[in-house]
Short mmCIF file of C-alpha atoms and ligand atoms in Angstrom, two decimals:
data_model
loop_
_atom_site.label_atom_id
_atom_site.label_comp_id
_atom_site.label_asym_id
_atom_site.label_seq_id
_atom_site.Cartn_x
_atom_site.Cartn_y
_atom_site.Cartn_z
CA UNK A 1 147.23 50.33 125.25
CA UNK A 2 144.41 48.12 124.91
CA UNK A 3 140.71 48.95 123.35
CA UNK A 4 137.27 47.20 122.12
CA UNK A 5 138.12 49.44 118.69
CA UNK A 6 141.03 51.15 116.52
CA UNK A 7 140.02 53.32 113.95
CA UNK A 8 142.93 53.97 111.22
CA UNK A 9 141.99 57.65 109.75
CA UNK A 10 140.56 60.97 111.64
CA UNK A 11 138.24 61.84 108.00
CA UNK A 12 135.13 61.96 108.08
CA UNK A 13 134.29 58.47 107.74
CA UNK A 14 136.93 57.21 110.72
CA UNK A 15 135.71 60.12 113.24
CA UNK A 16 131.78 59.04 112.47
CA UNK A 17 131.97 55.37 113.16
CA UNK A 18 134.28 56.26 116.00
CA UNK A 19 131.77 58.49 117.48
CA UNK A 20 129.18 56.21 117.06
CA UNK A 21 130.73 53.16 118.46
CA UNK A 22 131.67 55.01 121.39
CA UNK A 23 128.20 56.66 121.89
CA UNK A 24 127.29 52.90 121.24
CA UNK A 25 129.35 51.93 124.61
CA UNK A 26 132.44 50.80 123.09
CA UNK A 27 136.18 52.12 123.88
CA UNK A 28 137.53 53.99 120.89
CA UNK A 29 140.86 54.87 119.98
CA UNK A 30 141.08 56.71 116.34
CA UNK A 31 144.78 57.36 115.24
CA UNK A 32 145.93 59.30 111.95
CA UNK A 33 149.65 59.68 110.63
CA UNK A 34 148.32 63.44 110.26
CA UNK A 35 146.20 65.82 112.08
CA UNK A 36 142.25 65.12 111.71
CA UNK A 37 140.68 66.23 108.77
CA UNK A 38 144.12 67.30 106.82
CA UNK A 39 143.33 65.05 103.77
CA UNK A 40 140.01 64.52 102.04
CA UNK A 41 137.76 65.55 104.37
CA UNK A 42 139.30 69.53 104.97
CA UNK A 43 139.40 69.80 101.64
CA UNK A 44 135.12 68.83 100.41
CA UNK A 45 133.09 71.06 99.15
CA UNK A 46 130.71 70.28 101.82
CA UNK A 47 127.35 69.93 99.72
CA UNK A 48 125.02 67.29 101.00
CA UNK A 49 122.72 66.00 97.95
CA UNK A 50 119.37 64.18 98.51
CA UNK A 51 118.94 63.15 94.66
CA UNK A 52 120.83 59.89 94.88
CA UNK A 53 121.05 56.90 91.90
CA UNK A 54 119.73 54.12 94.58
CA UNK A 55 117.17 53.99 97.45
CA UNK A 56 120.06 52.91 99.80
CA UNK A 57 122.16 55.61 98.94
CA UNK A 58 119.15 57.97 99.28
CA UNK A 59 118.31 56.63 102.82
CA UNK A 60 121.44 57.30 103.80
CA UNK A 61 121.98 60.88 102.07
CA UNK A 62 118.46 62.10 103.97
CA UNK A 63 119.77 60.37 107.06
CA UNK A 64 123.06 62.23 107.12
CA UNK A 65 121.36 65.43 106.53
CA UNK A 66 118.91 65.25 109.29
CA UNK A 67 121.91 64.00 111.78
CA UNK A 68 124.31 67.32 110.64
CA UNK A 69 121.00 69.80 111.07
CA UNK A 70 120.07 68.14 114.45
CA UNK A 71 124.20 67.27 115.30
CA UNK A 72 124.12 69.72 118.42
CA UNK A 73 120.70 67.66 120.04
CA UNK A 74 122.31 64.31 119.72
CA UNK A 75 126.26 64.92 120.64
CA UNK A 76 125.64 67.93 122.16
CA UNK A 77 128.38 69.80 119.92
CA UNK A 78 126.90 72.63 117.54
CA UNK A 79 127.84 72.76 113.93
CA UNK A 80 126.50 75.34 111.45
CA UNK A 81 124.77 74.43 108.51
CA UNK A 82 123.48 76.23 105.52
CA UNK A 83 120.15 74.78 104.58
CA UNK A 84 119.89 76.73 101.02
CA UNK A 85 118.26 73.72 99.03
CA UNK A 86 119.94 73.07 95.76
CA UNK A 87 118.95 73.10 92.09
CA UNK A 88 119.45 69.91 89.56
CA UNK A 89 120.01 71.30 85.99
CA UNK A 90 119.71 69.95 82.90
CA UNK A 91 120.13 71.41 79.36
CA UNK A 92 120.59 68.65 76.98
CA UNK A 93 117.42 66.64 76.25
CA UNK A 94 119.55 63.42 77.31
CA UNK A 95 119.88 64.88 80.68
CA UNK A 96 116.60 65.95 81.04
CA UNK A 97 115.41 62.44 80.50
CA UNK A 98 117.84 61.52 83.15
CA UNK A 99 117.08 64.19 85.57
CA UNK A 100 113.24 63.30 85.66
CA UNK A 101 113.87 59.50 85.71
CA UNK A 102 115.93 61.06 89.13
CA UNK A 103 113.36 62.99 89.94
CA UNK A 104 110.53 60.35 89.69
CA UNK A 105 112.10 57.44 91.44
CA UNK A 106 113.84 59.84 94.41
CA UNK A 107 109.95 61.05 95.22
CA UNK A 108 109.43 56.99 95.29
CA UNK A 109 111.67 57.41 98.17
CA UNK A 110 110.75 60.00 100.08
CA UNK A 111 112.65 63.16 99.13
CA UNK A 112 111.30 66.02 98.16
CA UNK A 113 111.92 67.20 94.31
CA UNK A 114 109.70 70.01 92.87
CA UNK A 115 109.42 71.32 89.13
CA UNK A 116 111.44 74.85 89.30
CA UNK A 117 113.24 77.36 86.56
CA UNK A 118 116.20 78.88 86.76
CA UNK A 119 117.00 82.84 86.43
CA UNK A 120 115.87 84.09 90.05
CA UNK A 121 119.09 83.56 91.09
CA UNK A 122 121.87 86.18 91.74
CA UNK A 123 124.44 83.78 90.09
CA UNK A 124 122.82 81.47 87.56
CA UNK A 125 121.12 83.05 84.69
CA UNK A 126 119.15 80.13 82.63
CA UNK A 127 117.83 80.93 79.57
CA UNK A 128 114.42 79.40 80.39
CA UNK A 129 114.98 76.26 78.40
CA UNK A 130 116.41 73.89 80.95
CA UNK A 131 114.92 71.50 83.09
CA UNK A 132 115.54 72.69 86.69
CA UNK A 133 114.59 70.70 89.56
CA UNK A 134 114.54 72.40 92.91
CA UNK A 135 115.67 70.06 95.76
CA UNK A 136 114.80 71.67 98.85
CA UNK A 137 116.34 69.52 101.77
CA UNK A 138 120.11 69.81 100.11
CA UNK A 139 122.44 71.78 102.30
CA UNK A 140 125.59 72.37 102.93
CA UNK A 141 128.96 73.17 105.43
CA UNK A 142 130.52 76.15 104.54
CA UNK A 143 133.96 74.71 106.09
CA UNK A 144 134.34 71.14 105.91
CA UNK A 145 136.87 71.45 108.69
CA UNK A 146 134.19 72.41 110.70
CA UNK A 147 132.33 69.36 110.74
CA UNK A 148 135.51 67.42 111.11
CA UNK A 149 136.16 69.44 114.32
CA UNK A 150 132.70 68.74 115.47
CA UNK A 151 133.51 65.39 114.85
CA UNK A 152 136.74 65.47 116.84
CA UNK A 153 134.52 67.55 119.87
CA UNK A 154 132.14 65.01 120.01
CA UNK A 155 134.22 62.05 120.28
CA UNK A 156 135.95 63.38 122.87
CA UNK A 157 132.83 64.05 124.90
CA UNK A 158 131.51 60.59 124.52
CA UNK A 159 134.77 59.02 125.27
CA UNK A 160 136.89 58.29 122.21
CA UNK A 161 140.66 58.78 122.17
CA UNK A 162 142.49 60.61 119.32
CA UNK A 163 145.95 60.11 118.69
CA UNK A 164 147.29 61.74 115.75
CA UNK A 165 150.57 62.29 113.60
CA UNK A 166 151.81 58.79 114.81
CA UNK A 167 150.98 56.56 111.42
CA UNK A 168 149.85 52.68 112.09
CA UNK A 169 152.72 50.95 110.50
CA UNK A 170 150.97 47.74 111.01
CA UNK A 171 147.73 45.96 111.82
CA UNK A 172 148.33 42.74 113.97
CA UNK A 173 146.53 39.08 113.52
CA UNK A 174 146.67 36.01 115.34
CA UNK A 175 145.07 32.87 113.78
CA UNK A 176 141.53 33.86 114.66
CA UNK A 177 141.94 37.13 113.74
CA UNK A 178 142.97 40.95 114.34
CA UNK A 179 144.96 41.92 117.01
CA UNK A 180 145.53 45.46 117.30
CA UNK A 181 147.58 48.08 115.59
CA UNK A 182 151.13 48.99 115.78
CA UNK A 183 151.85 52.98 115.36
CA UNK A 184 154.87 54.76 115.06
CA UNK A 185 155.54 54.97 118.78
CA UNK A 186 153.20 51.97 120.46
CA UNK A 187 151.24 48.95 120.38
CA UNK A 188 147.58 48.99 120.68
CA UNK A 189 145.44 45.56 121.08
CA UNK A 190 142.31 45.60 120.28
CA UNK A 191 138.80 43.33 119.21
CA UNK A 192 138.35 45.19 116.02
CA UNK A 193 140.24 47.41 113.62
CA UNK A 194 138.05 49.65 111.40
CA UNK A 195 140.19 51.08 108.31
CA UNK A 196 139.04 54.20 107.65
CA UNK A 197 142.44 55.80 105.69
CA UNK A 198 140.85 57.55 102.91
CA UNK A 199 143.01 56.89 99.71
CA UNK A 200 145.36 54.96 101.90
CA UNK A 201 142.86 52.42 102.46
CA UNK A 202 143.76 49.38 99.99
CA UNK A 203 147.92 49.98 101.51
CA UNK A 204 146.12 49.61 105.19
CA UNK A 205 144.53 47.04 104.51
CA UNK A 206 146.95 45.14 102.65
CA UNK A 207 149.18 45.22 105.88
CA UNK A 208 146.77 42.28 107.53
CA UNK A 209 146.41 40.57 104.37
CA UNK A 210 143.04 42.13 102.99
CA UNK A 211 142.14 43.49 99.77
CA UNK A 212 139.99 46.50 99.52
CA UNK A 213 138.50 47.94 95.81
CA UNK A 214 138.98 51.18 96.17
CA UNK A 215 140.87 53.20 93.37
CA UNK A 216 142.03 57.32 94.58
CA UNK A 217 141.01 59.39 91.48
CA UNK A 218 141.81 63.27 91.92
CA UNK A 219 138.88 66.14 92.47
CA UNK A 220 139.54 69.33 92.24
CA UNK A 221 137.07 72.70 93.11
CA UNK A 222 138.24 76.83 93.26
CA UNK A 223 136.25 79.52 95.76
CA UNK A 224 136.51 82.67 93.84
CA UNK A 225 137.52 86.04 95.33
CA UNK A 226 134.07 88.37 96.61
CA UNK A 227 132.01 88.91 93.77
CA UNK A 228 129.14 91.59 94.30
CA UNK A 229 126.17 90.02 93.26
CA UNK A 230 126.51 86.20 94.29
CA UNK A 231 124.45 86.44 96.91
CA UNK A 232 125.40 84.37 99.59
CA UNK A 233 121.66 83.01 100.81
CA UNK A 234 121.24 81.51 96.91
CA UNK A 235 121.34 77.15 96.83
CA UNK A 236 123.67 75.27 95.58
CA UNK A 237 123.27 74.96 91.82
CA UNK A 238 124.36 71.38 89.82
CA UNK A 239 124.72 71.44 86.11
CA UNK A 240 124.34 67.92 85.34
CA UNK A 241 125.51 68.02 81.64
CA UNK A 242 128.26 69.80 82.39
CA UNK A 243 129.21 67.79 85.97
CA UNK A 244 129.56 71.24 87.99
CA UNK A 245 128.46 72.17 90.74
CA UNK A 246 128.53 75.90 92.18
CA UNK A 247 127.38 77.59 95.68
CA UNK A 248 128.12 80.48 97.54
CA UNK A 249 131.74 80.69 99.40
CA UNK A 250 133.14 83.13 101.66
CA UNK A 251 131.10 86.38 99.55
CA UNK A 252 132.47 84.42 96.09
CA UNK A 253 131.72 81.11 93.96
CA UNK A 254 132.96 77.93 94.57
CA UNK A 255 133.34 76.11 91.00
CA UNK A 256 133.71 72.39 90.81
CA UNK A 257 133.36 69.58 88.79
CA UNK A 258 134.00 65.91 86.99
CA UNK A 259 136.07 65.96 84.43
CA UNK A 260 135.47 63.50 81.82
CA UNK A 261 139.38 62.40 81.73
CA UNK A 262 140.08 62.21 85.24
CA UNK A 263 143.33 61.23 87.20
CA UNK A 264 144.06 58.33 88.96
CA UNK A 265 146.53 58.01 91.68
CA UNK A 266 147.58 54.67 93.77
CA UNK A 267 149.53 55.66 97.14
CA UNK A 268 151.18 52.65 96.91
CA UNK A 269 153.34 53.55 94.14
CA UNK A 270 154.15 57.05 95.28
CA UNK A 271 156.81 57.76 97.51
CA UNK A 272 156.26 57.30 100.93
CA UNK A 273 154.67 59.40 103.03
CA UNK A 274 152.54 60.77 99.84
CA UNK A 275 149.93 62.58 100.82
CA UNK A 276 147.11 65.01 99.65
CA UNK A 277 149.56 67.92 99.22
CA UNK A 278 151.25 65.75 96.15
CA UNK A 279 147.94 65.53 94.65
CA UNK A 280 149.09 67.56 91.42
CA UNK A 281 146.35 70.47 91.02
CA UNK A 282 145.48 71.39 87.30
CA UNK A 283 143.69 74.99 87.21
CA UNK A 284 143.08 74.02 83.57
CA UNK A 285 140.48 71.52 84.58
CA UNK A 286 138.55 73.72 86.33
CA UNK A 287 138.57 76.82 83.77
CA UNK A 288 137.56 74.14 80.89
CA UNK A 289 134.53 72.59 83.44
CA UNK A 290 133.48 76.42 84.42
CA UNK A 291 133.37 77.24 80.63
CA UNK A 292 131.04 75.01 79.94
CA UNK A 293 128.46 77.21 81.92
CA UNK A 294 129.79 80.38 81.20
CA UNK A 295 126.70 81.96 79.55
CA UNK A 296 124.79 81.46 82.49
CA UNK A 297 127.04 81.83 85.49
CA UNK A 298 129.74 84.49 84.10
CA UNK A 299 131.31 84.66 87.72
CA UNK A 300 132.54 81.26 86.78
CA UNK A 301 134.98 82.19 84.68
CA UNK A 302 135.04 85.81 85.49
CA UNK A 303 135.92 86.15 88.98
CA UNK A 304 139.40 86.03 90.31
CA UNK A 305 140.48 82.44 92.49
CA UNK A 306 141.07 83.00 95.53
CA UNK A 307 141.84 79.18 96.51
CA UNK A 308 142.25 76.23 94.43
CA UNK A 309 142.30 72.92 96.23
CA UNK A 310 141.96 69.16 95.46
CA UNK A 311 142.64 65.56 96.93
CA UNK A 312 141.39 62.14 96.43
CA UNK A 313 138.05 60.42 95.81
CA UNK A 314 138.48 56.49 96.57
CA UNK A 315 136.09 55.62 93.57
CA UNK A 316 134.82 52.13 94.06
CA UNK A 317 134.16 49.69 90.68
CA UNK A 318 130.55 50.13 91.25
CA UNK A 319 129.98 53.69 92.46
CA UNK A 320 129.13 52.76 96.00
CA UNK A 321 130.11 53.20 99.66
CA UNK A 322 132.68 50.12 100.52
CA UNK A 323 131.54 49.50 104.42
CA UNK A 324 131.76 46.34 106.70
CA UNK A 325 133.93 43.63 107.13
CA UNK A 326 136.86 43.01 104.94
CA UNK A 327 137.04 39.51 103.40
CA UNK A 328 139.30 36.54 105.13
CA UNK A 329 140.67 39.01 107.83
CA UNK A 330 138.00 38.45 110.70
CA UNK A 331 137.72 41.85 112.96
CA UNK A 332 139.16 44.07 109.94
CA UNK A 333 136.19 46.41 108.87
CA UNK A 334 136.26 49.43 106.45
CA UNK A 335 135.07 52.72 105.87
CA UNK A 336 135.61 53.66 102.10
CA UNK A 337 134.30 53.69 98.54
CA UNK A 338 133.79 57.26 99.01
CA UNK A 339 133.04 57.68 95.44
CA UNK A 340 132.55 61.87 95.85
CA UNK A 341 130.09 61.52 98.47
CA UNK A 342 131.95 60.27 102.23
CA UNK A 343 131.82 63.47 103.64
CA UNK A 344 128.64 64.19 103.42
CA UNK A 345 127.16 60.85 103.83
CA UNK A 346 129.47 60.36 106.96
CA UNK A 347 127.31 60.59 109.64
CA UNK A 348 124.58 58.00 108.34
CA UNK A 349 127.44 55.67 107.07
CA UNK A 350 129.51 55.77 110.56
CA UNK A 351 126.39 55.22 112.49
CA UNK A 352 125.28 51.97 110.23
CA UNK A 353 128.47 50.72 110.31
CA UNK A 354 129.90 51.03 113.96
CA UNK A 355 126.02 49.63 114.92
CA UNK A 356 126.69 46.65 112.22
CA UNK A 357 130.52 45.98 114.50
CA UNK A 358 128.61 46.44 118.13
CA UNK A 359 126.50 43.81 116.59
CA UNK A 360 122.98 45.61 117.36
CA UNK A 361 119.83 43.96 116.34
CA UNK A 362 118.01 46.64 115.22
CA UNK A 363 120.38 47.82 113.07
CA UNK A 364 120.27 49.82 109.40
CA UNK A 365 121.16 47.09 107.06
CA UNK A 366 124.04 48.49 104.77
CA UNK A 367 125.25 44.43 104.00
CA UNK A 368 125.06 45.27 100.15
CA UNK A 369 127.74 47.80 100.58
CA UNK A 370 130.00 45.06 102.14
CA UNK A 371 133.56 44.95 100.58
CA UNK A 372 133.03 40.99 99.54
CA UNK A 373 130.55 42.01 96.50
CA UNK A 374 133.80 42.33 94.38
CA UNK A 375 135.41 39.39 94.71
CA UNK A 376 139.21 39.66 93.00
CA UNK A 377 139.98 42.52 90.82
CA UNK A 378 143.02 43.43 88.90
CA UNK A 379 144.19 46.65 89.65
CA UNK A 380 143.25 47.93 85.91
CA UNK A 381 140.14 46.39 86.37
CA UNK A 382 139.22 48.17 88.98
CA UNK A 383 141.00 51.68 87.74
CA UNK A 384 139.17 51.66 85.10
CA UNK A 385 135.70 51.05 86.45
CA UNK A 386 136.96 53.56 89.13
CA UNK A 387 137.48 56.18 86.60
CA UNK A 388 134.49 55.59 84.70
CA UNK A 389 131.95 56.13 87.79
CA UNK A 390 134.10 59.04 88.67
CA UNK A 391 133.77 60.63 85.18
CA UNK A 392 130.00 59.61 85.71
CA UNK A 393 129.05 61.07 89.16
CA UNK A 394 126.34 62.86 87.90
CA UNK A 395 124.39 60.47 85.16
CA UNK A 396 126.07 56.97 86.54
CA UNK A 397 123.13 55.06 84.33
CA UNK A 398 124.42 56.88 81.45
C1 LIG B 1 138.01 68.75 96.42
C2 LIG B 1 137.03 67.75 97.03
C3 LIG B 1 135.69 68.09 97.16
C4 LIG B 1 134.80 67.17 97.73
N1 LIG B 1 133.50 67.55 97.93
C5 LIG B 1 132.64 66.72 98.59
C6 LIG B 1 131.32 67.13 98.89
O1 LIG B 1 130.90 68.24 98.58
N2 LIG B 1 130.50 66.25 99.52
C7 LIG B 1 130.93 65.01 99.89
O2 LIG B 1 130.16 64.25 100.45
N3 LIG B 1 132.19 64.60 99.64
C8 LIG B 1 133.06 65.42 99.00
N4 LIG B 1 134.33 65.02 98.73
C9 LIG B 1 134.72 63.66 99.12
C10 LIG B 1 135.02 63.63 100.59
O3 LIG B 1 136.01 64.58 100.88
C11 LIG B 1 135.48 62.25 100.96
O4 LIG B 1 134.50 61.32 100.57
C12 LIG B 1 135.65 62.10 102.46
O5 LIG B 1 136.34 63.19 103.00
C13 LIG B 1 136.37 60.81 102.74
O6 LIG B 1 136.64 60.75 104.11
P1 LIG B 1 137.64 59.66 104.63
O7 LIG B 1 137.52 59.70 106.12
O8 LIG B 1 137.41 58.37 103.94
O9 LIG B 1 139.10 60.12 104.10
P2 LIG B 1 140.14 61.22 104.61
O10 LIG B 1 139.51 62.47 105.03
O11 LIG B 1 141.19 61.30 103.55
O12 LIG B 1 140.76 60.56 105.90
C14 LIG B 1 141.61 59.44 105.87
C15 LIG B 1 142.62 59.62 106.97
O13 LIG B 1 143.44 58.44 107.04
C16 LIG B 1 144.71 58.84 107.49
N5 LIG B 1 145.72 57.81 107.23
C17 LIG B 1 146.21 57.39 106.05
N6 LIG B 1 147.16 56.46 106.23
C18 LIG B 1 147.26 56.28 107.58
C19 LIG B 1 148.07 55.46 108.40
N7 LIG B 1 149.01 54.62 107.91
N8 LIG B 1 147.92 55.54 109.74
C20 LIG B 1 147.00 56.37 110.29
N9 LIG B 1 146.21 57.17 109.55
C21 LIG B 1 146.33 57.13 108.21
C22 LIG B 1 144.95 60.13 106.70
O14 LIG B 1 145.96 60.93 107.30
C23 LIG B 1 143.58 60.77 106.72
O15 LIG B 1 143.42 61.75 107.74
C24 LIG B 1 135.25 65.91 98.17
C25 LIG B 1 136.61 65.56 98.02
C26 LIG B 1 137.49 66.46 97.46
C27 LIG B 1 138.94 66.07 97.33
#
């Protein structure tokens, strides 16, 4: 088999520069040792935030959320969004200075922020004494699967190949370069390989010789049974001292969070085959991060769970998206550095990137999220930077 591009991972991240390299004119062939979407991405929570720490990260936050509103006019594939806006909540007078330091330089850039209070809201009862910030472009995908599917639909339309549950086992070089791919069950040439594998990035990318600094750290949410008066048209609602975030789900809650302590994991030194159904779930976490706003959203703790699931963030040393080409392996790129945010930042990030590998002029210039910035890291090193922005996601200045 022979293509112009091999992406390695059907997530979000893989199926977005995929689509948009094909829609770009090149031929595509994505392959995944699983079925699309079965790891990270099928699992988000599917919020899409325009309050972001840098202006890059905000471009690309706004940009993804006007691409998944207008996704049916420009693959011609609907997907269903749920533009309910989404509060920023503070209730510690450390996080209310950091929530209008937010709030003043995200208006710098563009988004929309307005002064708001909490309490008209079927689910979060404020006692009038936090800072609330109403962020009215935020929305979200009520199934994450869904945009993965659209994803999948899309690609297909505008050419790309999918192959999946045949695992590359190996990515090819010559001296100038990448090869191809070997899978499972054939050999694939190709002029670029994008490795887009989620928390099985750094192994992927070790196979050509490349080193990627990305470390998997666990994240974990719950969607609550029906519960009467959530009503389902309320935003999403983030609690920024207390790292949770909440929206309507299926006639529930959904409950999630950062916990300050949070769990590493390296593929590499799991057994093979590891994959997001290993990821050990702790229930704990999740009652400890919904107490912390139990006075004002008793649901939280109240309602019954009707699913609990989790996987892996890859958290990169410095918070941001990991994109472009990987160091001393010329034709390797990558899609990673999630850091909490890859699904819904997706389809700006695909597009930048598989523009940046068709080599277009007029590209959006995402160079300072290239994976050289690092340079070498030990392992611990970057763990523990890893873990830190993780534990961080909502005040990373902190
Ligand atoms: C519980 C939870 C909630 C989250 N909520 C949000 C949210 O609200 N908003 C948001 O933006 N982000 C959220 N995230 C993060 C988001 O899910 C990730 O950033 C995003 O899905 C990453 O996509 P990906 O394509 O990099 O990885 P993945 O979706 O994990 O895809 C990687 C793919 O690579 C494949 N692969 C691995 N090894 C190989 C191999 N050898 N050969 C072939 N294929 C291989 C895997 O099978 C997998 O399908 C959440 C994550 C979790 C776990």
């Amino acid at each position: 088999m022979d293509t112009d591009l091999v992406v390695i991972g059907a997530g979000a991240l893989g199926l977005s520069t995929a689509l948009h390299a094909a829609m770009a004119g090149q031929s595509v062939v994505v392959v995944d040792r699983d079925q699309a979407g079965s790891q990270a991405s099928g699992r988000a929570a599917g919020l899409f935030k325009s309050v972001q720490a840098d202006e890059l990260r905000t471009r690309l936050a706004r940009r993804s959320i006007a691409r998944a509103i207008s996704f049916g006019d420009w693959t011609g594939v609907e997907l269903d969004v749920v533009r309910s806006g989404s509060l920023l909540v503070a209730r510690t007078d450390e996080h209310k200075a950091f929530l209008m330091t937010e709030a003043h330089q995200s208006r710098s850039w563009g988004v929309e922020v307005q002064d708001a209070r909490a309490g008209w809201h079927s689910y979060y009862h404020g006692d009038g004494n936090e800072l609330v910030l109403w962020c009215p472009e935020d929305i979200y995908i009520e199934e994450p699967v869904d945009l993965v599917r659209a994803y999948v639909a899309a690609g297909r339309l505008h050419g790309t190949e999918l192959l999946e549950c045949e695992p590359v086992t190996a990515i090819t070089t010559s001296a100038s370069g990448v090869t191809g791919v070997e899978t499972s069950s054939r050999t694939i040439t190709a002029k670029a390989v994008v490795d887009a594998a989620g928390a099985w990035t750094r192994q992927l990318a070790e196979l050509a010789g490349g080193d990627v600094a990305v470390a998997p750290v666990r994240h974990q949410l719950l969607i609550t049974e029906p519960v009467a008066d959530v009503d389902q048209a309320d935003p999403i609602v983030r609690v920024v001292d207390a790292a949770v975030y909440l929206r309507p789900a299926r006639g529930g809650l959904m409950v999630g969070g950062f916990e300050a302590d949070p769990l590493p994991i390296d593929p590499r030194t799991e057994r093979a085959g590891f994959d997001t159904d290993d990821v050990p779930l702790d229930l704990g976490v999740l009652r400890k991060l919904a107490g912390q706003v139990e006075s004002e959203v008793p649901a939280a703790t109240a309602s019954v769970v009707a699913e609990h699931r989790g996987g892996l963030f890859t958290m990169s040393p410095d918070g941001r998206f990991v994109a472009g080409p990987v160091p001393d392996v010329p034709g390797l790129w990558v899609a990673a550095g999630c850091n909490g945010s890859g699904f819904s930042s997706s389809l700006a990030l695909g597009e930048a990137l598989a523009d940046w590998i068709c080599g277009k002029d007029d590209r959006y210039k995402i160079d300072a999220l290239s994976p050289a910035r690092f340079g070498l890291l030990t392992d611990e090193a970057m763990i523990s930077a890893g873990v830190w922005q993780y534990a961080h996601y909502y005040d990373p200045a902190a």
